[in-house]
PDB file of C-alpha atoms and ligand atoms in Angstrom:
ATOM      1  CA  UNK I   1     -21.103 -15.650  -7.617  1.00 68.00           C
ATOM      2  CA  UNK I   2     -19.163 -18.208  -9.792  1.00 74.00           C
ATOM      3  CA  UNK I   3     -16.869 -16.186 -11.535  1.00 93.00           C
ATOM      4  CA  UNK I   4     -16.312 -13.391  -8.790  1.00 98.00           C
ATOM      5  CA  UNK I   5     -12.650 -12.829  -7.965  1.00 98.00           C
ATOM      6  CA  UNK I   6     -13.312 -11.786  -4.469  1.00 98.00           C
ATOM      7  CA  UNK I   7     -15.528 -14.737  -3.959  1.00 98.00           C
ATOM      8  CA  UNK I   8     -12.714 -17.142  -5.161  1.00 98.00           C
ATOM      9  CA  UNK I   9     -10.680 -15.669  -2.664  1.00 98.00           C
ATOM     10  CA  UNK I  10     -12.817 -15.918   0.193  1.00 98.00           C
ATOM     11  CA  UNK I  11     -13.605 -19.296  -0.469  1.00 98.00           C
ATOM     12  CA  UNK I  12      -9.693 -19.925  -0.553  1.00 97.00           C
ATOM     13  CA  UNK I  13     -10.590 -21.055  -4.012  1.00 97.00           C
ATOM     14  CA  UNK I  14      -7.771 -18.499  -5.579  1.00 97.00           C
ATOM     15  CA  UNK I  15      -5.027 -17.965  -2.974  1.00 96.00           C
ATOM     16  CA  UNK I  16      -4.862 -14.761  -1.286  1.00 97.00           C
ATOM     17  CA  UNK I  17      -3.004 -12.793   1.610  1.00 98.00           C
ATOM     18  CA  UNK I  18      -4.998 -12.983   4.677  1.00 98.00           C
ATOM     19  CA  UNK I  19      -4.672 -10.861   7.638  1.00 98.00           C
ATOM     20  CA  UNK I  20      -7.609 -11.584   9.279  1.00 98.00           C
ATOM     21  CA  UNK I  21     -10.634 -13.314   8.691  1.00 98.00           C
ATOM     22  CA  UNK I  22     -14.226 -14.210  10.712  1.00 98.00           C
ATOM     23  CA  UNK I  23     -16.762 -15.737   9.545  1.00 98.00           C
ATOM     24  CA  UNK I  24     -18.871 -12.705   7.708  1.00 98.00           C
ATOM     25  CA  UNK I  25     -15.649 -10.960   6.612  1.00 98.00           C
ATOM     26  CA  UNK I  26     -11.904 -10.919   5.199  1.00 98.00           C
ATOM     27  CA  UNK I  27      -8.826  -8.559   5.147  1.00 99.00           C
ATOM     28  CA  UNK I  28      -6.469  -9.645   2.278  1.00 98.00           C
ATOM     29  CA  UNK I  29      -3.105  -7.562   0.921  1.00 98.00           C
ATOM     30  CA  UNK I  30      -4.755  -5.690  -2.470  1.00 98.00           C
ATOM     31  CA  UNK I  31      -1.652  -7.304  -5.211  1.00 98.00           C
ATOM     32  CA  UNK I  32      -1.578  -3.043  -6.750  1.00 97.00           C
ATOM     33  CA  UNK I  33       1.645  -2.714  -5.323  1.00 94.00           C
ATOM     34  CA  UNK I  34       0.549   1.183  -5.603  1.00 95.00           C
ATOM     35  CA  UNK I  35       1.640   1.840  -2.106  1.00 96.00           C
ATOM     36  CA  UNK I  36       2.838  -0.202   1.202  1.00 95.00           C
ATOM     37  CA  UNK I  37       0.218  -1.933   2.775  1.00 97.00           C
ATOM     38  CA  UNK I  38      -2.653  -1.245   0.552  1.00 98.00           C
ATOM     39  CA  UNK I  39      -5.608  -3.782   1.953  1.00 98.00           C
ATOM     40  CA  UNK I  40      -9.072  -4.749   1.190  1.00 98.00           C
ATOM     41  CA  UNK I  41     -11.870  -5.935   3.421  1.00 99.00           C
ATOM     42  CA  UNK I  42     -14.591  -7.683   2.059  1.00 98.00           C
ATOM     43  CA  UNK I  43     -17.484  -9.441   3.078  1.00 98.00           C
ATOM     44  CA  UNK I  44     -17.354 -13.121   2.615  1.00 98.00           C
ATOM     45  CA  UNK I  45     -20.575 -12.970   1.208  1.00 98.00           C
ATOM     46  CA  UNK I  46     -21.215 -11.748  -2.445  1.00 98.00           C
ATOM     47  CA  UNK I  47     -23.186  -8.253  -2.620  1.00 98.00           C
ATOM     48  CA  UNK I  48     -21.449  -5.573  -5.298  1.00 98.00           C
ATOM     49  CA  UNK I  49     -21.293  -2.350  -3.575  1.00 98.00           C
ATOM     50  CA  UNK I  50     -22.255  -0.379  -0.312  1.00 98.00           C
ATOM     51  CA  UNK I  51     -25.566   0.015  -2.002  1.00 98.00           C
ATOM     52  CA  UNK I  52     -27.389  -3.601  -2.121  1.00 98.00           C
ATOM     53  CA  UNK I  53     -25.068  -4.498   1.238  1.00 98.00           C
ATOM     54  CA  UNK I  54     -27.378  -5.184   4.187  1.00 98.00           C
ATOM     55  CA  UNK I  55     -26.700  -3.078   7.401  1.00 98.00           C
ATOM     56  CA  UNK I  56     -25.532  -6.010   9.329  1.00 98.00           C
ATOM     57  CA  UNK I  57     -23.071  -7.148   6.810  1.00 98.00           C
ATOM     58  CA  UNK I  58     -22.061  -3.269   6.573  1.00 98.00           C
ATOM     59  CA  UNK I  59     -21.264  -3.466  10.392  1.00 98.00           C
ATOM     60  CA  UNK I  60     -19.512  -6.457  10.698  1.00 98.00           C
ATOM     61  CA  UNK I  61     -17.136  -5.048   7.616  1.00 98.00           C
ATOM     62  CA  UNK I  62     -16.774  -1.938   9.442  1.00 98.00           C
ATOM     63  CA  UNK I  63     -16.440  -3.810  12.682  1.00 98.00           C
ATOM     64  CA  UNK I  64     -13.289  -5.552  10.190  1.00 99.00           C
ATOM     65  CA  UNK I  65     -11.625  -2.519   9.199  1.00 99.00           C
ATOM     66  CA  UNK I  66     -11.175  -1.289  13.118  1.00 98.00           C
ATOM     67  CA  UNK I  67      -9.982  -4.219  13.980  1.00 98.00           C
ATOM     68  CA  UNK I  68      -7.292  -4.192  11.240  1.00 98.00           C
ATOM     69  CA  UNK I  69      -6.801  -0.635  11.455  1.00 98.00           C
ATOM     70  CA  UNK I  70      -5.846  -0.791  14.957  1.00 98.00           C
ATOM     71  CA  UNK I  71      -3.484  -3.434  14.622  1.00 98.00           C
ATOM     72  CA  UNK I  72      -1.480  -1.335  12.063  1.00 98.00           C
ATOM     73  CA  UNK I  73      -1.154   2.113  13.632  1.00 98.00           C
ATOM     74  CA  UNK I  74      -0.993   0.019  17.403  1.00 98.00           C
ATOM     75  CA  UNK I  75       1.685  -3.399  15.985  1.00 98.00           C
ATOM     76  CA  UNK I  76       2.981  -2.193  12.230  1.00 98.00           C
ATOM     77  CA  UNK I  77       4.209   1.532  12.868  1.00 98.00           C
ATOM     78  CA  UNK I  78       1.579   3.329  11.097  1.00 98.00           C
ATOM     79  CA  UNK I  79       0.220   6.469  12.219  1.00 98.00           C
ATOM     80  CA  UNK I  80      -3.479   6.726  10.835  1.00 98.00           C
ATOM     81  CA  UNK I  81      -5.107   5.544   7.751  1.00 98.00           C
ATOM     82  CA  UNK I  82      -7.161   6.582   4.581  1.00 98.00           C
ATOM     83  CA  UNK I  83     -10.316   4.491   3.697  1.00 98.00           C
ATOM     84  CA  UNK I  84     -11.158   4.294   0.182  1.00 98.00           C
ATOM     85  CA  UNK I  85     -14.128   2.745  -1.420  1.00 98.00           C
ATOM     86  CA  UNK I  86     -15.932   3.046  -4.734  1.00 98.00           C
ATOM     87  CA  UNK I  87     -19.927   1.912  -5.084  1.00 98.00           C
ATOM     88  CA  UNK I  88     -20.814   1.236  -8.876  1.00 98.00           C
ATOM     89  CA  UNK I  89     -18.444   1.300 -12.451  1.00 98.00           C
ATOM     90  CA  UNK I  90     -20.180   5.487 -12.699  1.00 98.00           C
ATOM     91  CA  UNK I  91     -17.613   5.769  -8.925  1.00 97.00           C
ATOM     92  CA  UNK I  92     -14.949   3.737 -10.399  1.00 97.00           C
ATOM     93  CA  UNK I  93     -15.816   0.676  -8.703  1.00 98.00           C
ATOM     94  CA  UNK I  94     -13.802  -2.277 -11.436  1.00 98.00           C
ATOM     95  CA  UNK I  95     -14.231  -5.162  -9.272  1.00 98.00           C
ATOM     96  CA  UNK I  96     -17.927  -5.482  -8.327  1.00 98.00           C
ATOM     97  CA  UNK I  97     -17.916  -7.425  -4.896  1.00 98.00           C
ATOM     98  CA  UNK I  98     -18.249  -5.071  -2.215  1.00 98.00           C
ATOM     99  CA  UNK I  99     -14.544  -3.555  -0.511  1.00 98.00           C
ATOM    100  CA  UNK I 100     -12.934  -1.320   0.724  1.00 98.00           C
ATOM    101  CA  UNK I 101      -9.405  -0.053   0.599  1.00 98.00           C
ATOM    102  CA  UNK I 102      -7.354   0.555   3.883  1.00 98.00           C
ATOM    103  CA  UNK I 103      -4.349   2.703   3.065  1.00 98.00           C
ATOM    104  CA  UNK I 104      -1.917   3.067   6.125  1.00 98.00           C
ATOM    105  CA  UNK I 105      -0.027   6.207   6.634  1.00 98.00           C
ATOM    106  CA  UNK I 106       2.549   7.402   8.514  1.00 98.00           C
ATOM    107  CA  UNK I 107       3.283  11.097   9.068  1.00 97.00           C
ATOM    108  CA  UNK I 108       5.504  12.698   6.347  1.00 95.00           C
ATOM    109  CA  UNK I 109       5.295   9.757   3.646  1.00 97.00           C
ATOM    110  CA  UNK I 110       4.155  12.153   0.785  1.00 96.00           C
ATOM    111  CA  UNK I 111       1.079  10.077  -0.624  1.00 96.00           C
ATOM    112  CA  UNK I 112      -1.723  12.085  -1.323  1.00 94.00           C
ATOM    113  CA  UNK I 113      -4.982  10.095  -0.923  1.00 93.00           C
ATOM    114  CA  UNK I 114      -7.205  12.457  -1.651  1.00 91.00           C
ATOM    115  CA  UNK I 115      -8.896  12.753  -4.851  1.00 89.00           C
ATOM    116  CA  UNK I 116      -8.421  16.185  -6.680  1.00 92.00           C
ATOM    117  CA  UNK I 117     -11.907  17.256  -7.472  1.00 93.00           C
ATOM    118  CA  UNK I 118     -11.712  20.080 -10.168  1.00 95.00           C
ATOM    119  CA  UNK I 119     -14.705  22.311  -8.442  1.00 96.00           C
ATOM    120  CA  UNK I 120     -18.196  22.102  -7.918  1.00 96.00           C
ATOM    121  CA  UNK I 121     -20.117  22.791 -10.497  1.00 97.00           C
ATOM    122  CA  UNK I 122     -23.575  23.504  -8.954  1.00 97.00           C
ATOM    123  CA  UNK I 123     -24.635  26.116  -6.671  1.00 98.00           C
ATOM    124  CA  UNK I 124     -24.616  24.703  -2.731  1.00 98.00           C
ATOM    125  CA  UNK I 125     -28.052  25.598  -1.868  1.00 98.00           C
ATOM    126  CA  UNK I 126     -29.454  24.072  -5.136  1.00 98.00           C
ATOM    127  CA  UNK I 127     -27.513  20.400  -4.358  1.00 98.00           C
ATOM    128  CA  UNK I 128     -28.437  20.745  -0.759  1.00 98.00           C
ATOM    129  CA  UNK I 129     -32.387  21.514  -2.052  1.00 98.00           C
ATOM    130  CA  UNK I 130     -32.219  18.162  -4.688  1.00 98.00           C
ATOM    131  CA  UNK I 131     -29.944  15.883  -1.378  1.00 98.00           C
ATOM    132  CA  UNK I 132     -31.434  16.773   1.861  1.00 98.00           C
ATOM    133  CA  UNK I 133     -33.303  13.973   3.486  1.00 98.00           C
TER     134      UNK I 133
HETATM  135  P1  LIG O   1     -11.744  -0.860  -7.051  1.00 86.47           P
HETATM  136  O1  LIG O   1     -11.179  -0.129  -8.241  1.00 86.47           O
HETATM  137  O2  LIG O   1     -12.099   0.053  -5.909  1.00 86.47           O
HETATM  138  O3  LIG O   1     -12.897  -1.758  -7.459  1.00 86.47           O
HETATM  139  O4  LIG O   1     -10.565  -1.742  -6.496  1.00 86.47           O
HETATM  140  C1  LIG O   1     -10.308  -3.048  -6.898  1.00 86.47           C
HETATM  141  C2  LIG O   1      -9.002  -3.451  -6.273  1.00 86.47           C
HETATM  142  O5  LIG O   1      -8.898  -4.864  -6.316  1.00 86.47           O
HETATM  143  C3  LIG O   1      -7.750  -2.903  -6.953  1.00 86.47           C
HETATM  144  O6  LIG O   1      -7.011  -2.108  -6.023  1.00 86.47           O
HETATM  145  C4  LIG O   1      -6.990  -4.147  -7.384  1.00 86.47           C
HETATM  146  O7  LIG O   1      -5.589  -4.006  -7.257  1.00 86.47           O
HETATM  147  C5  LIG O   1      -7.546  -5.193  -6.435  1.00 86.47           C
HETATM  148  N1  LIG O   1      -7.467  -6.588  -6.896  1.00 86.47           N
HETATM  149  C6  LIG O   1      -7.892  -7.076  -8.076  1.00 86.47           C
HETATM  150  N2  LIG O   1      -7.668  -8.416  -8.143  1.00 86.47           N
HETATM  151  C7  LIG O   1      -7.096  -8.768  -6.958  1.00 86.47           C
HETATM  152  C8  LIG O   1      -6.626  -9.985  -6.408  1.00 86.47           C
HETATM  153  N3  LIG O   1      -6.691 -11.151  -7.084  1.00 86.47           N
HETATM  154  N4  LIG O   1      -6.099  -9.987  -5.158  1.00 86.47           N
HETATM  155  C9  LIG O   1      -6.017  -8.814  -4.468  1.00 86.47           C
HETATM  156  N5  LIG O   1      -6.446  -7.638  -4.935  1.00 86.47           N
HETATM  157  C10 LIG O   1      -6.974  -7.595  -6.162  1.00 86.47           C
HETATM  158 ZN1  LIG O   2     -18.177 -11.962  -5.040  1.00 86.47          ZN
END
């Protein structure tokens, strides 16, 4: 995709922070500055979301984010992580090549990760009727 960021920086075309790298996939720092250590992993291949990502691809960024995950609650001092990742603009996905976010925590450091949903607004049994595979 010419004029994907993402893209650009797997290519190296547009410099970015790399942590690690193999050939399918890429951690780089995310530039928010929203919260220490904020990364993404990509693959190096362009696809937009979770949703037209092919289940090999899916693995080998999943593969990604344990190996990076590991390093920073085993090397860096963190204690777990959150893993955030929006599919399509209606999930708040703004840059449409296919990541997701590794937050690192440690214990105590007051971020809340978690979204605040306001309440459901369908019955359970009528969702789990219309989902259920
Ligand atoms: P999302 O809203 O889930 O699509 O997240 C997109 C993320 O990409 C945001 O956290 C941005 O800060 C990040 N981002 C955008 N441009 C760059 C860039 N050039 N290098 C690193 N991260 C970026
Ligand atoms: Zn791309």
């Amino acid at each position: 995709m010419e004029e994907c960021i993402f893209c650009k920086i797997a290519s190296g075309e547009i410099k970015g922070l790399r942590i690690y790298e193999n050939n399918e996939t890429l951690a780089f720092m995310d530039i928010a500055k929203d919260v220490d250590g904020h990364i993404l992993v990509i693959p190096k291949k362009h696809y937009k979301n979770i949703l037209d990502c092919d289940s090999e691809t899916l693995s080998a960024v999943m593969n990604t984010i344990k190996r990076v995950s590991n390093h920073l609650t085993e090397n860096c001092g963190y204690d777990g992580i959150n893993l955030l990742n929006a599919n399509d603009e209606s999930a708040g996905q703004s840059v449409n090549h296919f990541h997701i976010h590794i937050i690192p925590r440690k214990s105590n450091d007051g971020i809340d990760a978690w979204p605040k949903f306001e309440g459901a607004k369908e019955e359970l049994q009528t969702v789990f009727d219309k989902v259920k595979m």
